Coordinates of C-alpha atoms and ligand atoms in Angstrom, one line a residue:
Chain A
M2 CA -89.7 8.4 44.2
A3 CA -89.0 5.8 41.5
S4 CA -85.7 4.1 42.6
N5 CA -85.0 0.8 43.6
E6 CA -81.5 1.3 45.0
L7 CA -82.7 3.5 48.0
T8 CA -81.2 2.8 51.1
R9 CA -83.4 2.9 54.4
R10 CA -81.5 6.2 55.3
D11 CA -82.6 7.8 51.9
M12 CA -86.0 6.7 52.4
L13 CA -86.3 8.4 55.5
T14 CA -84.9 11.4 54.1
V15 CA -87.1 11.3 51.2
A16 CA -90.1 10.9 53.5
A17 CA -89.0 14.1 55.3
V18 CA -88.1 15.9 52.1
G19 CA -91.3 15.0 50.2
T20 CA -93.8 16.3 53.2
G21 CA -92.0 19.0 54.8
A22 CA -88.9 20.4 53.1
L23 CA -90.7 23.5 51.8
V24 CA -93.2 24.5 54.3
G25 CA -92.7 28.4 55.0
G26 CA -92.8 29.0 51.2
S27 CA -95.6 29.1 49.2
F28 CA -94.4 26.0 47.2
S29 CA -95.5 23.7 50.0
S30 CA -98.8 23.2 48.8
E31 CA -97.4 22.4 45.3
V32 CA -95.4 19.4 46.2
A33 CA -97.9 16.8 46.5
S34 CA -97.9 15.0 43.4
A35 CA -94.2 15.4 43.1
A36 CA -92.9 12.1 42.9
E37 CA -95.3 10.5 40.4
P38 CA -93.1 8.4 38.1
A39 CA -94.0 8.9 34.3
K40 CA -96.3 6.4 32.6
T41 CA -94.5 4.1 30.2
G42 CA -95.4 4.6 26.4
S43 CA -94.6 2.8 23.3
G44 CA -92.7 5.3 21.2
M45 CA -89.2 5.1 22.4
M46 CA -86.1 7.4 21.3
D47 CA -82.5 6.9 20.5
I48 CA -80.7 9.3 22.8
S49 CA -76.8 9.7 23.1
L50 CA -75.4 11.4 26.3
R51 CA -72.2 12.4 27.3
V52 CA -71.9 11.7 31.0
N53 CA -68.8 12.5 33.0
G54 CA -66.8 12.1 29.8
A55 CA -68.3 8.8 28.8
E56 CA -70.6 8.3 25.6
H57 CA -74.0 6.5 26.5
R58 CA -76.5 5.3 24.0
L59 CA -79.7 4.9 25.3
S60 CA -83.3 4.0 24.0
L61 CA -85.7 6.2 26.1
D62 CA -89.3 7.2 26.5
P63 CA -89.1 11.0 25.3
R64 CA -90.7 11.7 28.6
T65 CA -87.8 10.9 30.7
T66 CA -86.0 13.4 32.6
L67 CA -82.5 13.8 32.8
L68 CA -82.4 13.0 36.3
D69 CA -84.5 9.8 36.0
T70 CA -81.8 8.9 33.2
L71 CA -78.8 9.3 35.4
R72 CA -80.6 7.4 38.4
E73 CA -82.6 4.7 36.6
H74 CA -80.8 4.1 33.4
L75 CA -77.0 5.1 34.0
H76 CA -77.1 4.2 37.8
L77 CA -75.6 7.2 38.9
T78 CA -77.4 7.6 42.0
G79 CA -75.5 10.4 43.5
T80 CA -77.7 13.0 41.9
K81 CA -80.8 12.9 44.1
K82 CA -84.6 13.6 43.8
G83 CA -86.1 15.6 46.4
C84 CA -89.2 17.5 44.7
D85 CA -88.9 16.7 41.0
H86 CA -90.4 20.4 40.3
G87 CA -87.4 22.6 40.4
Q88 CA -88.1 23.6 44.0
C89 CA -85.1 22.0 46.0
G90 CA -81.8 21.8 44.0
A91 CA -81.0 18.1 45.0
C92 CA -80.8 17.1 41.5
T93 CA -78.3 19.9 40.6
V94 CA -75.9 18.7 37.6
H95 CA -73.6 20.6 35.4
I96 CA -74.4 20.9 31.6
D97 CA -71.6 22.5 29.9
G98 CA -70.2 23.5 33.0
R99 CA -73.3 25.5 34.3
R100 CA -75.4 24.0 37.0
V101 CA -79.1 23.2 36.2
N102 CA -81.8 21.2 37.6
S103 CA -81.9 17.8 35.9
C104 CA -85.3 17.2 37.0
L105 CA -86.9 19.9 34.7
T106 CA -84.6 19.0 31.9
L107 CA -85.6 16.1 29.4
A108 CA -82.7 13.7 28.7
A109 CA -83.3 14.5 24.9
M110 CA -82.7 18.0 25.6
A111 CA -79.2 17.2 26.9
E112 CA -78.1 15.4 23.9
G113 CA -74.9 16.9 22.4
A114 CA -73.9 18.5 25.7
E115 CA -71.3 17.7 28.3
I116 CA -73.0 16.4 31.7
T117 CA -71.4 16.4 34.8
T118 CA -72.5 14.7 37.9
I119 CA -71.1 14.4 41.3
E120 CA -69.5 10.9 40.4
G121 CA -67.6 12.8 37.8
L122 CA -66.3 15.7 40.1
G123 CA -64.2 13.4 42.1
D124 CA -64.0 10.2 43.7
P125 CA -62.9 8.9 47.1
D126 CA -59.2 8.8 46.0
H127 CA -59.2 12.2 44.4
L128 CA -61.8 14.5 46.2
H129 CA -62.6 17.7 44.3
P130 CA -61.7 20.5 46.8
M131 CA -65.4 21.5 47.5
Q132 CA -66.0 17.9 48.4
R133 CA -63.0 17.8 50.8
A134 CA -64.1 21.0 52.3
F135 CA -67.8 19.6 52.9
L136 CA -66.1 16.7 54.8
E137 CA -63.8 18.9 56.7
H138 CA -66.7 21.2 57.8
D139 CA -69.3 18.6 58.4
G140 CA -71.6 20.3 55.7
Y141 CA -74.4 18.2 56.1
Q142 CA -76.3 15.9 58.3
C143 CA -78.0 13.4 56.7
G144 CA -76.5 13.9 53.3
Y145 CA -79.5 13.8 51.1
C146 CA -79.2 17.4 49.7
T147 CA -75.2 17.2 49.6
S148 CA -74.5 16.1 46.1
G149 CA -76.9 18.9 44.9
Q150 CA -75.1 21.5 47.2
I151 CA -71.7 20.6 46.0
M152 CA -72.7 20.5 42.4
S153 CA -74.2 24.1 42.9
A154 CA -71.5 25.3 44.8
T155 CA -68.4 24.5 42.4
A156 CA -70.5 26.2 39.5
M157 CA -71.4 28.9 41.3
L158 CA -67.9 29.9 42.3
K159 CA -67.3 30.4 38.3
E160 CA -70.4 32.7 38.3
Q161 CA -70.2 36.6 38.8
W162 CA -71.0 36.9 42.6
G163 CA -69.4 38.9 45.4
E164 CA -67.3 37.6 48.1
S165 CA -69.4 38.4 51.0
D166 CA -71.3 35.8 53.1
A167 CA -74.7 37.3 51.9
E168 CA -73.8 36.6 48.5
I169 CA -72.9 33.0 48.7
K170 CA -76.3 32.7 50.6
E171 CA -78.1 34.2 47.9
A172 CA -76.3 32.3 45.2
M173 CA -76.8 29.0 47.0
S174 CA -80.5 29.7 47.8
G175 CA -81.5 27.2 45.0
N176 CA -80.4 24.2 47.5
I177 CA -82.6 23.6 50.2
C178 CA -81.2 21.7 53.1
R179 CA -83.9 19.8 55.2
C180 CA -81.5 19.4 57.9
G181 CA -80.4 23.1 58.0
A182 CA -76.6 22.4 57.8
Y183 CA -76.5 25.9 56.2
K184 CA -74.0 27.3 58.5
N185 CA -71.2 24.3 57.8
I186 CA -72.1 24.4 53.9
L187 CA -71.2 28.2 54.1
A188 CA -68.0 27.6 55.9
A189 CA -67.1 24.6 53.2
I190 CA -67.8 27.1 50.5
R191 CA -65.7 29.6 51.8
Q192 CA -62.8 27.2 52.3
A193 CA -63.0 25.8 49.0
R194 CA -63.3 29.1 47.2
K195 CA -59.8 29.8 48.8
A196 CA -58.2 26.7 47.5
Chain B
M10 CA -97.1 12.9 32.3
E11 CA -98.8 12.4 28.7
T12 CA -96.9 10.9 26.0
F13 CA -95.6 12.9 23.1
T14 CA -93.3 13.0 20.3
F15 CA -90.0 14.9 20.5
S16 CA -88.3 16.7 17.9
R17 CA -85.6 19.6 17.5
A18 CA -86.1 22.7 15.2
A19 CA -83.4 23.4 12.9
D20 CA -84.4 26.9 12.0
P21 CA -87.2 29.0 13.0
A22 CA -89.3 28.0 10.0
E23 CA -89.4 24.4 11.1
A24 CA -90.5 25.5 14.6
I25 CA -93.3 27.7 13.4
M26 CA -94.6 25.3 10.8
A27 CA -94.8 22.6 13.7
G28 CA -96.5 25.0 15.9
A29 CA -98.9 26.0 13.5
A30 CA -100.5 22.6 13.3
A31 CA -102.0 23.3 16.7
S32 CA -105.6 24.5 17.2
T33 CA -104.5 27.1 19.9
A34 CA -101.4 28.6 21.2
Q35 CA -103.0 29.0 24.6
Q36 CA -104.1 26.6 27.6
G37 CA -104.7 23.1 25.9
A38 CA -102.1 23.6 22.9
E39 CA -101.2 20.4 21.3
V40 CA -97.9 21.6 20.2
R41 CA -95.4 23.2 22.7
F42 CA -91.9 24.8 21.9
V43 CA -89.4 24.0 24.9
A44 CA -86.6 26.3 25.8
G45 CA -85.5 26.2 29.5
G46 CA -88.2 23.7 30.2
T47 CA -88.6 25.2 33.8
T48 CA -92.2 26.1 33.2
L49 CA -93.2 23.6 30.6
I50 CA -91.9 20.4 32.1
D51 CA -93.1 21.1 35.4
L52 CA -96.4 21.6 34.1
M53 CA -96.3 18.3 32.1
K54 CA -95.5 16.4 35.0
L55 CA -98.7 18.0 36.7
D56 CA -100.9 16.9 33.4
V57 CA -101.6 20.8 33.2
E58 CA -99.8 21.1 30.0
T59 CA -100.5 17.9 27.6
P60 CA -98.9 18.8 24.3
K61 CA -98.8 15.7 22.0
R62 CA -95.4 17.2 20.4
V63 CA -92.7 18.8 21.7
V64 CA -90.4 20.9 19.6
D65 CA -86.9 21.8 21.2
I66 CA -85.9 25.5 19.8
N67 CA -82.9 25.5 22.0
R68 CA -80.6 25.3 18.7
L69 CA -82.1 28.3 17.0
P70 CA -79.9 31.2 16.8
L71 CA -81.5 33.3 18.9
A72 CA -79.2 33.5 22.0
K73 CA -77.7 37.0 21.6
V74 CA -77.8 40.5 23.5
E75 CA -77.3 43.1 20.8
R76 CA -77.1 46.8 20.6
A77 CA -79.9 47.8 18.2
P78 CA -79.3 50.5 15.6
D79 CA -81.6 53.0 17.6
G80 CA -79.3 52.7 20.7
G81 CA -81.6 50.3 22.2
L82 CA -81.4 46.5 23.1
K83 CA -82.3 43.6 21.0
I84 CA -82.4 40.5 23.1
G85 CA -82.7 37.0 21.8
A86 CA -85.4 34.9 23.0
L87 CA -83.2 32.2 23.9
V88 CA -80.8 34.2 26.1
R89 CA -80.8 32.8 29.6
N90 CA -82.1 34.7 32.4
S91 CA -78.7 34.7 34.2
D92 CA -76.8 35.8 31.0
L93 CA -79.1 38.7 30.2
A94 CA -79.1 39.8 34.1
H95 CA -75.2 39.8 33.8
S96 CA -75.0 41.4 30.6
A97 CA -72.6 44.5 30.7
D98 CA -75.3 46.4 28.4
V99 CA -77.9 45.5 31.0
Q100 CA -76.3 46.3 34.0
R101 CA -75.2 49.9 32.7
D102 CA -78.6 50.9 31.1
Y103 CA -81.1 48.7 32.3
P104 CA -80.4 47.8 35.8
V105 CA -84.2 47.3 36.8
L106 CA -84.1 44.4 34.4
S107 CA -80.9 43.0 35.9
E108 CA -82.2 43.3 39.4
A109 CA -85.5 41.7 38.5
L110 CA -83.9 38.6 36.9
L111 CA -81.7 38.3 39.7
S112 CA -84.4 38.2 42.1
G113 CA -86.3 35.3 40.6
A114 CA -86.1 31.8 40.9
S115 CA -82.7 30.3 41.7
G116 CA -79.0 30.3 40.3
Q117 CA -79.8 26.9 38.4
L118 CA -83.2 27.9 37.2
R119 CA -81.9 31.3 35.7
N120 CA -79.1 29.1 33.9
M121 CA -82.0 27.4 32.2
A122 CA -84.8 30.0 31.8
T123 CA -85.1 31.9 28.6
T124 CA -86.1 35.4 27.8
G125 CA -89.2 34.0 25.7
G126 CA -90.2 31.4 28.2
N127 CA -90.2 33.8 31.0
L128 CA -92.5 35.9 29.1
L129 CA -95.1 33.0 28.9
Q130 CA -94.4 31.3 32.3
R131 CA -97.7 30.5 33.8
T132 CA -99.6 31.5 37.2
R133 CA -98.6 29.8 40.2
C134 CA -102.3 29.7 41.4
I135 CA -102.5 26.0 43.3
Y136 CA -105.8 25.2 41.7
F137 CA -104.2 25.8 38.1
R138 CA -101.6 23.4 39.0
N139 CA -103.8 20.6 40.4
T140 CA -106.0 18.9 37.9
D141 CA -108.2 17.4 40.7
T142 CA -110.0 20.9 41.5
P143 CA -112.0 23.3 39.2
C144 CA -110.2 26.1 37.4
N145 CA -111.6 28.4 34.6
K146 CA -108.2 29.0 33.3
R147 CA -107.1 25.3 33.0
E148 CA -110.5 24.0 32.1
P149 CA -112.9 26.9 31.2
G150 CA -116.3 26.9 32.7
S151 CA -115.3 24.7 35.4
G152 CA -115.3 27.4 38.2
C153 CA -113.0 29.4 39.9
S154 CA -111.6 27.6 43.0
A155 CA -109.2 30.4 44.3
I156 CA -112.0 33.0 44.6
E157 CA -113.4 31.4 47.9
G158 CA -110.1 29.4 48.5
F159 CA -106.4 30.1 49.0
N160 CA -105.8 33.1 47.1
R161 CA -103.0 34.7 49.2
N162 CA -100.6 34.9 46.5
L163 CA -103.1 36.0 43.8
A164 CA -104.1 39.0 42.2
V165 CA -106.1 42.1 43.7
L166 CA -105.5 44.1 40.2
G167 CA -107.3 43.2 36.9
T168 CA -109.1 40.2 38.5
S169 CA -112.5 39.2 36.8
E170 CA -115.4 36.8 38.3
Q171 CA -113.8 33.9 36.2
C172 CA -110.1 34.2 37.3
I173 CA -107.9 36.2 39.9
A174 CA -104.6 34.6 39.1
S175 CA -101.5 36.7 39.3
N176 CA -98.5 36.9 36.7
P177 CA -95.6 35.7 38.7
S178 CA -92.9 36.8 36.7
D179 CA -90.2 39.4 38.1
M180 CA -88.6 39.8 34.4
N181 CA -92.1 40.8 32.9
V182 CA -92.6 43.6 35.5
A183 CA -89.3 45.4 34.6
L184 CA -89.8 44.8 31.0
T185 CA -93.3 46.7 31.4
A186 CA -91.4 49.6 33.1
L187 CA -88.9 49.5 30.3
E188 CA -91.6 49.6 27.6
A189 CA -90.3 46.5 25.9
T190 CA -91.5 45.2 22.4
I191 CA -92.0 41.6 22.0
V192 CA -91.1 40.4 18.3
I193 CA -93.0 37.3 17.1
Q194 CA -92.5 35.3 13.8
G195 CA -95.4 33.6 12.7
V196 CA -97.1 32.0 9.7
Q197 CA -97.9 35.7 8.4
G198 CA -94.4 37.0 9.2
E199 CA -93.4 39.2 11.8
R200 CA -95.2 41.1 14.1
R201 CA -93.9 43.6 16.7
V202 CA -96.0 43.8 19.9
P203 CA -95.5 46.3 22.8
I204 CA -95.5 44.5 25.8
G205 CA -98.7 46.5 27.1
E206 CA -100.7 44.8 24.5
F207 CA -98.9 41.4 24.7
F208 CA -100.8 40.0 27.9
L209 CA -104.7 39.7 28.0
L210 CA -106.8 40.5 30.9
P211 CA -108.6 37.4 32.3
G212 CA -112.0 38.8 31.7
D213 CA -114.5 36.0 30.6
T214 CA -111.6 33.9 29.0
P215 CA -108.9 33.4 31.5
N216 CA -107.5 30.5 29.4
R217 CA -106.3 33.0 26.9
E218 CA -103.4 34.7 28.3
T219 CA -101.4 36.7 25.4
V220 CA -101.8 37.5 21.9
M221 CA -99.9 34.4 20.9
Q222 CA -101.4 32.1 17.7
P223 CA -100.4 28.8 16.8
G224 CA -97.0 28.7 15.2
D225 CA -95.8 32.0 16.8
L226 CA -92.3 32.0 17.9
I227 CA -90.9 34.9 20.0
T228 CA -87.7 35.6 18.6
H229 CA -86.6 38.7 20.3
V230 CA -87.6 41.3 22.9
L231 CA -86.8 45.0 22.0
L232 CA -85.8 47.6 24.6
P233 CA -86.0 51.2 23.5
P234 CA -82.9 53.2 24.3
P235 CA -82.5 54.0 27.8
H236 CA -83.9 57.5 28.9
P237 CA -81.5 60.1 29.3
G238 CA -80.5 60.4 33.2
A239 CA -82.9 58.0 34.1
R240 CA -82.7 55.7 37.4
S241 CA -84.3 52.6 37.8
H242 CA -84.9 50.1 40.5
Y243 CA -86.6 46.7 41.1
L244 CA -87.9 45.8 44.7
K245 CA -89.4 42.5 45.5
L246 CA -91.3 41.5 48.8
R247 CA -92.0 38.0 49.4
D248 CA -92.5 35.3 52.4
R249 CA -88.6 34.2 52.3
A250 CA -85.4 36.1 51.3
S251 CA -84.7 34.2 48.2
Y252 CA -86.0 31.4 45.7
E253 CA -89.8 32.6 46.1
F254 CA -92.4 34.3 44.1
A255 CA -93.2 38.0 44.8
L256 CA -96.2 38.9 47.2
A257 CA -95.6 42.5 45.7
S258 CA -93.0 44.1 43.5
A259 CA -92.5 47.4 42.0
A260 CA -90.0 48.2 39.0
V261 CA -89.6 52.1 38.6
V262 CA -87.9 54.3 36.1
L263 CA -87.3 57.8 37.0
A264 CA -85.6 60.9 35.6
S265 CA -85.7 64.4 37.6
E266 CA -84.7 67.9 36.2
G267 CA -84.8 71.1 38.1
G268 CA -86.3 69.6 41.1
A269 CA -89.0 67.8 39.3
I270 CA -89.8 64.5 37.8
R271 CA -89.9 64.7 34.2
H272 CA -90.0 60.9 33.2
A273 CA -91.7 58.2 35.1
R274 CA -92.3 54.6 34.4
V275 CA -93.9 52.4 37.0
A276 CA -95.1 48.7 36.9
L277 CA -96.1 46.5 39.8
G278 CA -95.6 42.7 40.2
G279 CA -97.3 40.0 41.9
V280 CA -100.5 42.0 42.4
G281 CA -101.9 41.9 38.9
T282 CA -103.2 39.4 36.6
R283 CA -100.6 40.6 34.2
P284 CA -97.6 42.6 34.9
W285 CA -99.2 45.9 36.0
R286 CA -98.0 49.0 34.3
S287 CA -99.8 52.0 36.3
P288 CA -100.3 55.3 34.3
E289 CA -102.1 56.2 37.3
A290 CA -99.0 56.3 39.4
E291 CA -96.8 57.9 36.6
A292 CA -99.3 60.6 36.3
A293 CA -99.1 61.3 40.0
L294 CA -95.3 61.8 39.6
L295 CA -94.8 63.7 36.6
S296 CA -93.9 67.5 37.5
K297 CA -93.7 66.6 41.2
P298 CA -90.7 67.1 43.4
A299 CA -89.1 63.6 44.3
T300 CA -90.4 63.3 47.8
R301 CA -92.0 60.7 50.2
A302 CA -95.2 62.7 50.0
T303 CA -95.2 62.5 46.1
F304 CA -94.2 58.7 46.3
A305 CA -97.1 58.2 48.8
A306 CA -99.4 59.7 46.5
A307 CA -98.4 57.8 43.6
S308 CA -98.6 54.6 45.3
E309 CA -102.1 55.5 46.6
A310 CA -103.1 56.2 42.9
A311 CA -101.6 52.8 41.8
V312 CA -103.8 50.8 43.8
R313 CA -106.8 52.6 43.3
G314 CA -109.5 50.2 42.0
A315 CA -107.8 47.2 43.6
K316 CA -110.1 44.3 45.0
P317 CA -109.1 42.3 47.8
Y318 CA -110.2 38.5 48.3
S319 CA -110.5 36.5 51.5
Q320 CA -106.8 36.1 52.2
N321 CA -105.1 38.8 49.9
G322 CA -106.3 42.2 51.1
F323 CA -102.8 42.8 52.7
K324 CA -101.3 43.0 49.2
I325 CA -102.6 46.3 48.7
E326 CA -100.9 47.9 51.7
L327 CA -98.0 46.0 50.9
A328 CA -97.9 47.1 47.1
K329 CA -98.2 50.7 48.1
R330 CA -95.2 50.4 50.6
C331 CA -93.3 48.6 48.1
L332 CA -93.8 51.4 45.4
T333 CA -93.0 54.2 47.7
S334 CA -89.9 52.3 48.8
A335 CA -88.8 51.5 45.2
L336 CA -89.2 55.2 44.3
A337 CA -87.2 56.6 47.2
T338 CA -84.3 54.1 46.3
A339 CA -84.3 55.2 42.9
T340 CA -84.2 59.1 43.6
A341 CA -81.9 58.4 46.6
Ligands
FAD402 C1 -89.1 26.4 41.9 C2 -89.5 27.6 41.0 C3 -89.3 29.0 41.1 C4 -89.4 30.1 40.5 N1 -89.2 31.3 41.0 C5 -89.6 32.4 40.0 C6 -89.5 33.7 40.8 O1 -89.2 34.0 41.8 N2 -89.9 34.7 39.6 C7 -89.8 34.8 38.5 O2 -90.2 35.4 37.5 N3 -89.9 33.3 38.0 C8 -89.6 32.2 38.8 N4 -89.7 30.9 38.3 C9 -90.2 30.6 36.7 C10 -89.3 30.8 35.8 O3 -88.7 32.1 35.7 C11 -89.9 30.4 34.5 O4 -90.1 29.0 34.5 C12 -88.9 30.5 33.3 O5 -88.6 31.8 33.0 C13 -89.5 30.1 32.1 O6 -88.6 30.0 31.2 P1 -88.2 28.7 30.2 O7 -87.0 29.0 29.1 O8 -87.7 27.6 31.2 O9 -89.5 28.3 29.6 P2 -90.1 26.8 29.0 O10 -90.7 26.2 30.2 O11 -89.1 26.2 27.9 O12 -91.3 27.5 28.2 C14 -92.5 28.2 28.6 C15 -93.4 28.4 27.6 O13 -93.1 29.5 26.8 C16 -93.3 28.6 25.6 N5 -92.0 29.2 24.6 C17 -90.7 29.1 25.3 N6 -89.8 30.0 24.3 C18 -90.8 30.5 23.5 C19 -90.4 31.3 22.3 N7 -89.3 31.7 21.9 N8 -91.6 31.4 21.5 C20 -92.9 31.0 21.7 N9 -93.1 30.2 22.9 C21 -91.9 30.0 23.6 C22 -93.2 27.2 25.7 O14 -93.9 26.6 24.5 C23 -94.0 27.1 26.9 O15 -95.3 27.2 26.7 C24 -89.8 29.9 39.0 C25 -89.8 28.5 38.5 C26 -89.4 27.5 39.2 C27 -89.6 26.3 38.7
SF4_403 S1 -107.7 32.0 39.8 FE1 -107.5 31.6 37.9 S2 -106.0 30.1 37.8 FE2 -106.7 30.3 40.0 S3 -108.5 28.6 40.1 FE3 -109.2 30.7 39.8 S4 -109.4 30.4 37.4 FE4 -107.8 28.9 38.0
FES404 S1 -85.5 17.3 42.4 FE1 -86.0 19.1 43.5 S2 -85.1 20.7 42.1 FE2 -85.0 18.7 41.0
FES405 S1 -81.0 17.6 53.7 FE1 -79.9 16.5 55.1 S2 -78.0 17.3 55.0 FE2 -79.2 18.7 53.9

């Protein structure tokens, strides 16, 4: 975990996610070296990124992932780092309206695309219906996975899935919640879908 | 992660030229194309892949699913797994492929993962992914940590004394049952490789996994026209209900006429060192009635010669049950 802005609450959650989030699946033994930061190199790259409607010109090490760019360079820390290996969904953002894992995307690969993060979805005065539904249904405990859950859920509703709870659960399986708030997450998504 | 230079290929020729500068297209390649990045970036973070040059191929015009003149399907290498799974042609004519794709990874990963990248995804053997441990696939001659170690998720078919890594892909199993052809553009022009010849057995060189050569760019995957009247199914068994690799899986394509099976294609996943076509199971099905007894005999034939290791012997029974069940579903 390379961020300097983490709150204590975040830190506690990160520790929990880092050690136990995936136990039970065969991923568990693979998470060990997850949060190692990229070594800094000399060859920087000029990259323009369009995030939440605003254009940003950045000089980045080509190794920088979209996730680290959002958090460390653009200070959009709503997007979270859980595993850094595609195994948890905490880093979910939209690229051209589709949900992806920003931890496995290089910033350079996202040049020219429309990137949306949780900060671009809504703000406290103008919540997105999915954000409101998560609030109303208590779709979280610690909140660490929540931005990823919400980004995943809003994009998922535009994909080809059926109406049943089983379909929602399957469609949302790429977002692990260490706190196990799945029941309320499901209720929130059901409500937002009707909105 | 090691440093690399990043560039974007404007056309296939540029990608091929960049790739051709590498000494190998197998483990240790100095040049790598990046498509979805879900295998490559993951392994670069682990220092298992250390390319000096990464070429982004996402802008190449290879993202279409088209009907082929012979009635088959021509799938671009950059078609995302989610788009392929939801393509109307695939859902109608090759449902086994749609089922296999949707059983893999997660909604986010399928939006990123491409047809070409999925073909070339790497094993999930934990020692391959950990540079602190010996692994013949990653570092030829260093030894195999898995044979005496954690091998619960590894192969029982096609293994060697050098490596028992399983091919983890779901898509590849369906493509094997569908007898897909891989179209490769290389420095010497185009080659068409049947999927049965695309993947190599580990033997003494587990670092070599496919027929890919430096510069080779997968441009398309071709599916033959659907077999008339055939029904197909993909069944995947795993440790949790979703977002998990297969312990055992089966892709089957079957057609019956006059009470007997007239066409049978069978492939297993999760249990083989490559996507595992089973001509033995197919022979045991042909001309037989579609009954539970026939399916059990075919499943027995499919795992004949399977070799259990310290933790993965259960996969032999699991694969049999998986195949029997998939055959029953496809003919129900
Ligand atoms: C957490 C997690 C869970 C997963 N679960 C599953 C699962 O359950 N089932 C499953 O089947 N898969 C699963 N996967 C694997 C996933 O399907 C693959 O990572 C994905 O299909 C790879 O495609 P990509 O486009 O992202 O490949 P990339 O990472 O971009 O590329 C992979 C390799 O292929 C090469 N390459 C890519 N395109 C071409 C081309 N056109 N020509 C030549 N070379 C090319 C690259 O150079 C690289 O070496 C999982 C992955 C993760 C991270
Ligand atoms: S099974 Fe293959 S990939 Fe795994 S440690 Fe042995 S040689 Fe390496
Ligand atoms: S941080 Fe876990 S999937 Fe990206
Ligand atoms: S991980 Fe704590 S709310 Fe999901």
